[in-house]
Amino acid sequence: RHIRQQQHIYLHIYIFVLFFSSPILRFTSWKAKEFAYCPYSKFRVGAALVAHDGTVFTGCNVENACNNLGLCAERTAITKAVSEGYRSFKAIAIASDMEEEFISPCGGCRQFMREFGVKWSVFMTKPDGSYMDMLVEDLLPVSFGPDDLKKKKASSE
């Protein structure tokens, strides 16, 4: 039993090193971008999300003729993870075709990420492989989240 637990720990360490501290997560987001459905904006975005156990979920943007019904890549990846029971994440990488600037999550995606914590990394990339790493709390400072709903409220009477 002890050996099996040790192997399980080594597997988690391997997964952590493989996806969290290497360019593979960013590369996976670039590959996810290839599946983007964006016939209107022609603005492809991909995302790769790694959960605390090392499971990786990908997402891409999916546009709709009714603009407000489209989905961003980040929300697609997070929704896939949540639909499979995951609620805790280590990092997300985001990729686009923009060459001059790092791809940054929109305000809606920042709030969506915030729902699942503030202490996880967001890798914003460029096609040349360069990236910027920020925490969710840095992208959405002074944010509102699930913990705020538990705080004491003024009486309405």
CSV table of N, CA and C in Angstrom, one decimal:
chain,number,residue,atom,x,y,z
A,1,ARG,N,0.8,-1.2,0.0
A,1,ARG,CA,0.0,0.0,0.0
A,1,ARG,C,0.9,1.3,0.0
A,2,HIS,N,1.9,1.2,0.8
A,2,HIS,CA,2.8,2.4,0.9
A,2,HIS,C,3.5,2.6,-0.5
A,3,ILE,N,3.9,1.6,-1.2
A,3,ILE,CA,4.5,1.8,-2.5
A,3,ILE,C,3.5,2.4,-3.5
A,4,ARG,N,2.2,1.9,-3.4
A,4,ARG,CA,1.2,2.4,-4.3
A,4,ARG,C,1.0,3.9,-4.1
A,5,GLN,N,0.9,4.3,-2.8
A,5,GLN,CA,0.8,5.8,-2.5
A,5,GLN,C,2.0,6.6,-3.0
A,6,GLN,N,3.2,6.0,-2.8
A,6,GLN,CA,4.4,6.7,-3.3
A,6,GLN,C,4.3,6.9,-4.8
A,7,GLN,N,3.9,5.8,-5.5
A,7,GLN,CA,3.8,5.9,-7.0
A,7,GLN,C,2.8,7.0,-7.4
A,8,HIS,N,1.7,7.0,-6.6
A,8,HIS,CA,0.6,8.0,-6.9
A,8,HIS,C,1.2,9.5,-6.7
A,9,ILE,N,2.0,9.7,-5.6
A,9,ILE,CA,2.6,11.0,-5.4
A,9,ILE,C,3.6,11.3,-6.5
A,10,TYR,N,4.4,10.3,-7.0
A,10,TYR,CA,5.3,10.6,-8.1
A,10,TYR,C,4.6,11.0,-9.3
A,11,LEU,N,3.4,10.3,-9.6
A,11,LEU,CA,2.6,10.6,-10.8
A,11,LEU,C,2.1,12.0,-10.7
A,12,HIS,N,1.7,12.5,-9.5
A,12,HIS,CA,1.2,13.9,-9.4
A,12,HIS,C,2.4,14.9,-9.6
A,13,ILE,N,3.5,14.5,-9.1
A,13,ILE,CA,4.7,15.4,-9.3
A,13,ILE,C,5.0,15.5,-10.8
A,14,TYR,N,5.0,14.3,-11.4
A,14,TYR,CA,5.3,14.3,-12.9
A,14,TYR,C,4.3,15.1,-13.6
A,15,ILE,N,3.0,15.0,-13.3
A,15,ILE,CA,2.0,15.7,-14.0
A,15,ILE,C,2.2,17.2,-13.8
A,16,PHE,N,2.5,17.6,-12.5
A,16,PHE,CA,2.7,19.0,-12.2
A,16,PHE,C,3.8,19.6,-13.0
A,17,VAL,N,5.0,18.9,-13.0
A,17,VAL,CA,6.1,19.4,-13.8
A,17,VAL,C,5.8,19.5,-15.2
A,18,LEU,N,5.2,18.4,-15.8
A,18,LEU,CA,4.9,18.4,-17.2
A,18,LEU,C,4.0,19.5,-17.7
A,19,PHE,N,2.9,19.8,-16.9
A,19,PHE,CA,1.9,20.7,-17.4
A,19,PHE,C,2.0,22.1,-16.8
A,20,PHE,N,2.5,22.2,-15.6
A,20,PHE,CA,2.4,23.5,-14.9
A,20,PHE,C,3.7,24.3,-15.1
A,21,SER,N,4.8,23.6,-15.0
A,21,SER,CA,6.1,24.4,-15.1
A,21,SER,C,6.8,24.2,-16.4
A,22,SER,N,6.1,23.8,-17.4
A,22,SER,CA,6.7,23.7,-18.8
A,22,SER,C,5.9,24.3,-19.8
A,23,PRO,N,6.4,24.5,-21.0
A,23,PRO,CA,5.6,25.1,-22.1
A,23,PRO,C,4.5,24.2,-22.7
A,24,ILE,N,4.4,23.0,-22.2
A,24,ILE,CA,3.4,22.1,-22.8
A,24,ILE,C,2.0,22.6,-22.6
A,25,LEU,N,1.7,23.2,-21.4
A,25,LEU,CA,0.3,23.7,-21.2
A,25,LEU,C,0.1,24.8,-22.2
A,26,ARG,N,1.1,25.7,-22.4
A,26,ARG,CA,0.9,26.8,-23.4
A,26,ARG,C,0.7,26.2,-24.8
A,27,PHE,N,1.5,25.2,-25.2
A,27,PHE,CA,1.4,24.6,-26.5
A,27,PHE,C,0.1,23.9,-26.7
A,28,THR,N,-0.5,23.3,-25.6
A,28,THR,CA,-1.8,22.7,-25.7
A,28,THR,C,-2.9,23.8,-26.0
A,29,SER,N,-2.7,25.0,-25.4
A,29,SER,CA,-3.7,26.0,-25.7
A,29,SER,C,-3.6,26.5,-27.1
A,30,TRP,N,-2.3,26.5,-27.7
A,30,TRP,CA,-2.2,26.9,-29.1
A,30,TRP,C,-2.8,25.8,-30.0
A,31,LYS,N,-2.7,24.5,-29.6
A,31,LYS,CA,-3.4,23.5,-30.4
A,31,LYS,C,-4.9,23.6,-30.3
A,32,ALA,N,-5.4,23.9,-29.2
A,32,ALA,CA,-6.9,24.1,-29.0
A,32,ALA,C,-7.4,25.2,-29.9
A,33,LYS,N,-6.6,26.2,-30.1
A,33,LYS,CA,-7.0,27.4,-30.9
A,33,LYS,C,-7.4,26.9,-32.3
A,34,GLU,N,-6.8,25.8,-32.8
A,34,GLU,CA,-7.1,25.3,-34.2
A,34,GLU,C,-8.5,24.9,-34.3
A,35,PHE,N,-9.2,24.6,-33.2
A,35,PHE,CA,-10.6,24.2,-33.3
A,35,PHE,C,-11.6,25.3,-33.1
A,36,ALA,N,-11.2,26.5,-33.0
A,36,ALA,CA,-12.0,27.7,-32.8
A,36,ALA,C,-13.1,27.8,-33.9
A,37,TYR,N,-14.3,28.1,-33.6
A,37,TYR,CA,-15.3,28.3,-34.5
A,37,TYR,C,-15.6,29.8,-34.5
A,38,CYS,N,-15.0,30.6,-35.4
A,38,CYS,CA,-15.1,32.0,-35.4
A,38,CYS,C,-15.3,32.6,-36.8
A,39,PRO,N,-16.5,32.2,-37.4
A,39,PRO,CA,-16.7,32.7,-38.8
A,39,PRO,C,-17.0,34.2,-38.9
A,40,TYR,N,-17.3,34.9,-37.8
A,40,TYR,CA,-17.6,36.3,-37.8
A,40,TYR,C,-16.4,37.2,-37.5
A,41,SER,N,-15.8,36.9,-36.5
A,41,SER,CA,-14.6,37.8,-36.1
A,41,SER,C,-13.3,37.3,-36.7
A,42,LYS,N,-13.2,36.0,-37.0
A,42,LYS,CA,-12.0,35.4,-37.5
A,42,LYS,C,-10.9,35.5,-36.4
A,43,PHE,N,-11.2,35.6,-35.2
A,43,PHE,CA,-10.3,35.8,-34.1
A,43,PHE,C,-10.3,34.5,-33.3
A,44,ARG,N,-9.3,33.7,-33.6
A,44,ARG,CA,-9.2,32.3,-32.9
A,44,ARG,C,-8.6,32.4,-31.5
A,45,VAL,N,-9.2,31.7,-30.6
A,45,VAL,CA,-8.6,31.7,-29.2
A,45,VAL,C,-8.7,30.2,-28.7
A,46,GLY,N,-7.7,29.8,-28.1
A,46,GLY,CA,-7.7,28.5,-27.5
A,46,GLY,C,-7.2,28.6,-26.0
A,47,ALA,N,-7.6,27.6,-25.2
A,47,ALA,CA,-7.3,27.6,-23.8
A,47,ALA,C,-7.0,26.2,-23.4
A,48,ALA,N,-6.1,26.0,-22.4
A,48,ALA,CA,-5.8,24.8,-21.8
A,48,ALA,C,-5.8,25.0,-20.3
A,49,LEU,N,-6.6,24.2,-19.6
A,49,LEU,CA,-6.7,24.4,-18.1
A,49,LEU,C,-6.2,23.1,-17.4
A,50,VAL,N,-5.5,23.3,-16.4
A,50,VAL,CA,-5.0,22.1,-15.7
A,50,VAL,C,-5.6,22.1,-14.2
A,51,ALA,N,-6.2,21.0,-13.9
A,51,ALA,CA,-6.8,20.9,-12.6
A,51,ALA,C,-5.7,20.4,-11.6
A,52,HIS,N,-6.1,20.5,-10.3
A,52,HIS,CA,-5.1,20.1,-9.3
A,52,HIS,C,-4.5,18.7,-9.4
A,53,ASP,N,-5.3,17.8,-10.0
A,53,ASP,CA,-4.8,16.4,-10.1
A,53,ASP,C,-4.0,16.2,-11.4
A,54,GLY,N,-3.9,17.3,-12.2
A,54,GLY,CA,-3.1,17.2,-13.4
A,54,GLY,C,-3.9,17.0,-14.7
A,55,THR,N,-5.2,16.8,-14.5
A,55,THR,CA,-6.1,16.6,-15.7
A,55,THR,C,-6.2,17.9,-16.5
A,56,VAL,N,-6.1,17.8,-17.8
A,56,VAL,CA,-6.0,19.0,-18.6
A,56,VAL,C,-7.3,19.0,-19.5
A,57,PHE,N,-7.9,20.2,-19.5
A,57,PHE,CA,-9.1,20.4,-20.3
A,57,PHE,C,-8.8,21.5,-21.3
A,58,THR,N,-9.3,21.4,-22.5
A,58,THR,CA,-9.0,22.4,-23.5
A,58,THR,C,-10.4,23.0,-23.9
A,59,GLY,N,-10.2,24.2,-24.5
A,59,GLY,CA,-11.4,24.9,-25.0
A,59,GLY,C,-11.0,25.9,-26.1
A,60,CYS,N,-12.0,26.2,-26.9
A,60,CYS,CA,-11.8,27.2,-27.9
A,60,CYS,C,-13.0,28.1,-28.0
A,61,ASN,N,-12.9,29.3,-28.6
A,61,ASN,CA,-14.0,30.1,-28.7
A,61,ASN,C,-15.0,29.6,-29.7
A,62,VAL,N,-16.3,29.8,-29.4
A,62,VAL,CA,-17.4,29.3,-30.3
A,62,VAL,C,-18.3,30.5,-30.5
A,63,GLU,N,-18.3,31.0,-31.7
A,63,GLU,CA,-19.2,32.2,-32.0
A,63,GLU,C,-20.5,31.8,-32.4
A,64,ASN,N,-21.4,32.7,-32.4
A,64,ASN,CA,-22.8,32.5,-32.8
A,64,ASN,C,-23.3,33.8,-33.5
A,65,ALA,N,-24.2,33.6,-34.5
A,65,ALA,CA,-24.7,34.7,-35.3
A,65,ALA,C,-25.3,35.7,-34.3
A,66,CYS,N,-25.9,35.3,-33.2
A,66,CYS,CA,-26.4,36.2,-32.2
A,66,CYS,C,-25.2,36.4,-31.3
A,67,ASN,N,-24.5,37.5,-31.4
A,67,ASN,CA,-23.2,37.8,-30.8
A,67,ASN,C,-23.1,37.4,-29.3
A,68,ASN,N,-24.1,37.8,-28.5
A,68,ASN,CA,-24.0,37.5,-27.1
A,68,ASN,C,-24.2,36.1,-26.7
A,69,LEU,N,-24.4,35.2,-27.6
A,69,LEU,CA,-24.5,33.8,-27.3
A,69,LEU,C,-23.2,33.0,-27.5
A,70,GLY,N,-22.1,33.7,-27.9
A,70,GLY,CA,-20.8,33.0,-28.2
A,70,GLY,C,-20.2,32.7,-26.8
A,71,LEU,N,-19.2,31.7,-26.9
A,71,LEU,CA,-18.5,31.3,-25.7
A,71,LEU,C,-17.0,31.6,-26.0
A,72,CYS,N,-16.3,32.1,-24.9
A,72,CYS,CA,-14.9,32.3,-25.0
A,72,CYS,C,-14.2,30.9,-24.7
A,73,ALA,N,-13.0,30.8,-25.1
A,73,ALA,CA,-12.2,29.6,-24.9
A,73,ALA,C,-12.0,29.3,-23.5
A,74,GLU,N,-11.7,30.3,-22.7
A,74,GLU,CA,-11.5,30.1,-21.2
A,74,GLU,C,-12.7,29.5,-20.5
A,75,ARG,N,-13.9,30.1,-20.8
A,75,ARG,CA,-15.1,29.6,-20.2
A,75,ARG,C,-15.5,28.2,-20.7
A,76,THR,N,-15.2,27.9,-22.0
A,76,THR,CA,-15.4,26.6,-22.5
A,76,THR,C,-14.6,25.5,-21.8
A,77,ALA,N,-13.3,25.8,-21.6
A,77,ALA,CA,-12.4,24.9,-20.8
A,77,ALA,C,-12.9,24.7,-19.4
A,78,ILE,N,-13.2,25.8,-18.7
A,78,ILE,CA,-13.6,25.7,-17.3
A,78,ILE,C,-15.0,25.0,-17.2
A,79,THR,N,-15.9,25.2,-18.1
A,79,THR,CA,-17.2,24.5,-18.1
A,79,THR,C,-17.0,23.0,-18.3
A,80,LYS,N,-16.1,22.7,-19.3
A,80,LYS,CA,-15.9,21.2,-19.5
A,80,LYS,C,-15.4,20.6,-18.2
A,81,ALA,N,-14.4,21.3,-17.5
A,81,ALA,CA,-13.9,20.7,-16.3
A,81,ALA,C,-14.9,20.6,-15.2
A,82,VAL,N,-15.7,21.7,-15.0
A,82,VAL,CA,-16.8,21.7,-14.0
A,82,VAL,C,-17.8,20.6,-14.3
A,83,SER,N,-18.1,20.4,-15.5
A,83,SER,CA,-19.1,19.4,-15.9
A,83,SER,C,-18.6,17.9,-15.6
A,84,GLU,N,-17.3,17.8,-15.4
A,84,GLU,CA,-16.7,16.5,-15.0
A,84,GLU,C,-16.4,16.4,-13.5
A,85,GLY,N,-16.8,17.4,-12.8
A,85,GLY,CA,-16.6,17.4,-11.3
A,85,GLY,C,-15.5,18.1,-10.8
A,86,TYR,N,-14.7,18.8,-11.6
A,86,TYR,CA,-13.6,19.6,-11.1
A,86,TYR,C,-13.9,21.0,-10.7
A,87,ARG,N,-13.3,21.4,-9.6
A,87,ARG,CA,-13.6,22.8,-9.0
A,87,ARG,C,-12.3,23.5,-8.6
A,88,SER,N,-11.2,22.9,-8.7
A,88,SER,CA,-9.9,23.5,-8.3
A,88,SER,C,-8.9,23.4,-9.4
A,89,PHE,N,-8.3,24.5,-9.7
A,89,PHE,CA,-7.4,24.6,-10.8
A,89,PHE,C,-6.0,25.2,-10.5
A,90,LYS,N,-5.0,24.8,-11.2
A,90,LYS,CA,-3.6,25.3,-11.0
A,90,LYS,C,-3.3,26.4,-12.0
A,91,ALA,N,-3.7,26.2,-13.2
A,91,ALA,CA,-3.4,27.2,-14.3
A,91,ALA,C,-4.2,27.1,-15.5
A,92,ILE,N,-4.2,28.1,-16.3
A,92,ILE,CA,-4.9,28.1,-17.6
A,92,ILE,C,-3.9,28.9,-18.5
A,93,ALA,N,-3.8,28.4,-19.7
A,93,ALA,CA,-3.0,29.1,-20.7
A,93,ALA,C,-4.0,29.5,-21.8
A,94,ILE,N,-3.7,30.7,-22.4
A,94,ILE,CA,-4.6,31.2,-23.4
A,94,ILE,C,-3.8,31.6,-24.6
A,95,ALA,N,-4.2,31.2,-25.8
A,95,ALA,CA,-3.5,31.5,-27.1
A,95,ALA,C,-4.4,32.2,-28.1
A,96,SER,N,-3.8,33.0,-28.9
A,96,SER,CA,-4.5,33.6,-30.0
A,96,SER,C,-3.5,33.8,-31.2
A,97,ASP,N,-4.0,34.5,-32.2
A,97,ASP,CA,-3.1,34.8,-33.3
A,97,ASP,C,-2.5,36.2,-33.3
A,98,MET,N,-2.8,36.9,-32.2
A,98,MET,CA,-2.2,38.3,-32.0
A,98,MET,C,-0.7,38.2,-31.9
A,99,GLU,N,0.0,39.0,-32.7
A,99,GLU,CA,1.5,38.9,-32.6
A,99,GLU,C,2.0,40.1,-31.8
A,100,GLU,N,1.4,41.2,-31.7
A,100,GLU,CA,1.9,42.4,-31.0
A,100,GLU,C,1.6,42.4,-29.5
A,101,GLU,N,0.5,41.7,-29.1
A,101,GLU,CA,0.2,41.8,-27.7
A,101,GLU,C,-0.1,40.4,-27.1
A,102,PHE,N,0.0,40.2,-25.8
A,102,PHE,CA,-0.4,38.9,-25.2
A,102,PHE,C,-1.9,38.9,-25.2
A,103,ILE,N,-2.5,37.7,-25.4
A,103,ILE,CA,-3.9,37.5,-25.4
A,103,ILE,C,-4.3,37.6,-23.9
A,104,SER,N,-5.3,38.4,-23.6
A,104,SER,CA,-5.8,38.6,-22.2
A,104,SER,C,-7.2,38.2,-22.1
A,105,PRO,N,-7.6,37.6,-21.0
A,105,PRO,CA,-9.0,37.2,-20.9
A,105,PRO,C,-9.9,38.4,-20.8
A,106,CYS,N,-11.1,38.3,-21.4
A,106,CYS,CA,-12.1,39.4,-21.2
A,106,CYS,C,-12.6,39.5,-19.8
A,107,GLY,N,-13.3,40.5,-19.5
A,107,GLY,CA,-13.8,40.7,-18.2
A,107,GLY,C,-14.7,39.6,-17.7
A,108,GLY,N,-15.6,39.1,-18.6
A,108,GLY,CA,-16.5,38.0,-18.2
A,108,GLY,C,-15.7,36.8,-17.9
A,109,CYS,N,-14.6,36.5,-18.6
A,109,CYS,CA,-13.8,35.3,-18.3
A,109,CYS,C,-13.1,35.5,-17.0
A,110,ARG,N,-12.6,36.7,-16.7
A,110,ARG,CA,-11.9,36.9,-15.5
A,110,ARG,C,-12.8,36.7,-14.3
A,111,GLN,N,-14.1,37.1,-14.4
A,111,GLN,CA,-15.0,36.8,-13.3
A,111,GLN,C,-15.3,35.3,-13.2
A,112,PHE,N,-15.4,34.7,-14.4
A,112,PHE,CA,-15.7,33.2,-14.4
A,112,PHE,C,-14.6,32.5,-13.7
A,113,MET,N,-13.3,32.9,-14.0
A,113,MET,CA,-12.2,32.2,-13.4
A,113,MET,C,-12.2,32.5,-11.9
A,114,ARG,N,-12.5,33.7,-11.5
A,114,ARG,CA,-12.6,34.1,-10.1
A,114,ARG,C,-13.5,33.2,-9.3
A,115,GLU,N,-14.5,32.7,-9.9
A,115,GLU,CA,-15.5,31.8,-9.2
A,115,GLU,C,-14.7,30.6,-8.6
A,116,PHE,N,-13.6,30.2,-9.2
A,116,PHE,CA,-12.9,29.0,-8.7
A,116,PHE,C,-11.6,29.4,-8.0
A,117,GLY,N,-11.5,30.6,-7.5
A,117,GLY,CA,-10.3,30.9,-6.7
A,117,GLY,C,-9.5,32.1,-7.4
A,118,VAL,N,-8.6,32.6,-6.6
A,118,VAL,CA,-7.8,33.7,-7.0
A,118,VAL,C,-6.3,33.4,-7.1
A,119,LYS,N,-5.9,32.3,-6.6
A,119,LYS,CA,-4.5,32.0,-6.5
A,119,LYS,C,-4.1,30.9,-7.5
A,120,TRP,N,-4.5,31.1,-8.7
A,120,TRP,CA,-4.0,30.2,-9.8
A,120,TRP,C,-3.6,31.0,-11.0
A,121,SER,N,-2.7,30.4,-11.8
A,121,SER,CA,-2.0,31.2,-12.8
A,121,SER,C,-2.8,31.3,-14.1
A,122,VAL,N,-2.6,32.4,-14.8
A,122,VAL,CA,-3.1,32.6,-16.1
A,122,VAL,C,-1.9,32.9,-17.0
A,123,PHE,N,-1.6,32.1,-18.0
A,123,PHE,CA,-0.6,32.3,-18.9
A,123,PHE,C,-1.1,32.9,-20.2
A,124,MET,N,-0.8,34.1,-20.5
A,124,MET,CA,-1.2,34.8,-21.6
A,124,MET,C,-0.1,34.8,-22.7
A,125,THR,N,-0.4,34.3,-23.8
A,125,THR,CA,0.7,34.0,-24.8
A,125,THR,C,0.7,34.8,-26.1
A,126,LYS,N,1.8,34.7,-26.8
A,126,LYS,CA,1.8,35.2,-28.2
A,126,LYS,C,2.3,34.0,-29.1
A,127,PRO,N,2.0,34.0,-30.4
A,127,PRO,CA,2.4,32.9,-31.3
A,127,PRO,C,3.9,32.6,-31.3
A,128,ASP,N,4.7,33.6,-30.9
A,128,ASP,CA,6.2,33.3,-30.9
A,128,ASP,C,6.6,32.5,-29.7
A,129,GLY,N,5.7,32.2,-28.8
A,129,GLY,CA,6.0,31.4,-27.7
A,129,GLY,C,6.3,32.2,-26.4
A,130,SER,N,6.4,33.5,-26.5
A,130,SER,CA,6.5,34.3,-25.3
A,130,SER,C,5.2,34.3,-24.5
A,131,TYR,N,5.3,34.6,-23.3
A,131,TYR,CA,4.1,34.6,-22.4
A,131,TYR,C,4.3,35.5,-21.2
A,132,MET,N,3.2,35.8,-20.6
A,132,MET,CA,3.1,36.6,-19.4
A,132,MET,C,2.3,35.7,-18.4
A,133,ASP,N,2.7,35.6,-17.2
A,133,ASP,CA,2.1,34.8,-16.2
A,133,ASP,C,1.5,35.7,-15.1
A,134,MET,N,0.2,35.7,-14.8
A,134,MET,CA,-0.4,36.5,-13.8
A,134,MET,C,-1.4,35.6,-13.0
A,135,LEU,N,-1.6,35.9,-11.7
A,135,LEU,CA,-2.6,35.2,-11.0
A,135,LEU,C,-4.0,35.8,-11.3
A,136,VAL,N,-5.0,35.0,-11.1
A,136,VAL,CA,-6.4,35.5,-11.3
A,136,VAL,C,-6.6,36.8,-10.4
A,137,GLU,N,-6.1,36.8,-9.2
A,137,GLU,CA,-6.4,38.0,-8.3
A,137,GLU,C,-5.7,39.2,-8.9
A,138,ASP,N,-4.6,39.1,-9.7
A,138,ASP,CA,-4.0,40.3,-10.3
A,138,ASP,C,-4.8,40.8,-11.5
A,139,LEU,N,-5.5,39.8,-12.2
A,139,LEU,CA,-6.3,40.2,-13.3
A,139,LEU,C,-7.6,40.8,-12.9
A,140,LEU,N,-8.1,40.5,-11.7
A,140,LEU,CA,-9.4,41.0,-11.3
A,140,LEU,C,-9.2,41.4,-9.8
A,141,PRO,N,-8.6,42.5,-9.6
A,141,PRO,CA,-8.4,42.9,-8.2
A,141,PRO,C,-9.7,43.4,-7.5
A,142,VAL,N,-9.7,43.3,-6.2
A,142,VAL,CA,-10.9,43.7,-5.4
A,142,VAL,C,-12.1,43.1,-6.0
A,143,SER,N,-12.1,41.8,-6.2
A,143,SER,CA,-13.2,41.1,-6.9
A,143,SER,C,-14.2,40.6,-6.0
A,144,PHE,N,-15.4,40.2,-6.5
A,144,PHE,CA,-16.5,39.6,-5.8
A,144,PHE,C,-16.5,38.1,-6.2
A,145,GLY,N,-16.6,37.3,-5.1
A,145,GLY,CA,-16.6,35.9,-5.3
A,145,GLY,C,-17.5,35.1,-4.4
A,146,PRO,N,-17.5,33.8,-4.5
A,146,PRO,CA,-18.4,33.0,-3.6
A,146,PRO,C,-18.3,33.3,-2.1
A,147,ASP,N,-17.1,33.6,-1.7
A,147,ASP,CA,-16.9,33.8,-0.2
A,147,ASP,C,-17.6,35.1,0.2
A,148,ASP,N,-17.8,36.0,-0.7
A,148,ASP,CA,-18.6,37.3,-0.4
A,148,ASP,C,-20.0,37.0,0.0
A,149,LEU,N,-20.6,36.0,-0.6
A,149,LEU,CA,-22.0,35.7,-0.3
A,149,LEU,C,-22.2,35.1,1.1
A,150,LYS,N,-21.1,34.7,1.7
A,150,LYS,CA,-21.2,34.2,3.1
A,150,LYS,C,-21.0,35.2,4.2
A,151,LYS,N,-20.6,36.4,3.7
A,151,LYS,CA,-20.3,37.5,4.7
A,151,LYS,C,-21.6,38.1,5.3
A,152,LYS,N,-21.5,38.6,6.5
A,152,LYS,CA,-22.6,39.2,7.2
A,152,LYS,C,-23.2,40.4,6.4
A,153,LYS,N,-24.5,40.4,6.3
A,153,LYS,CA,-25.2,41.4,5.5
A,153,LYS,C,-26.0,42.3,6.5
A,154,ALA,N,-26.2,43.5,6.1
A,154,ALA,CA,-27.0,44.5,6.9
A,154,ALA,C,-28.5,44.0,6.8
A,155,SER,N,-29.2,44.2,7.9
A,155,SER,CA,-30.5,43.8,8.0
A,155,SER,C,-31.4,44.6,7.0
A,156,SER,N,-32.4,44.0,6.4
A,156,SER,CA,-33.2,44.8,5.4
A,156,SER,C,-34.4,45.4,6.1
A,157,GLU,N,-34.5,45.2,7.4
A,157,GLU,CA,-35.7,45.7,8.1
A,157,GLU,C,-35.5,47.1,8.6
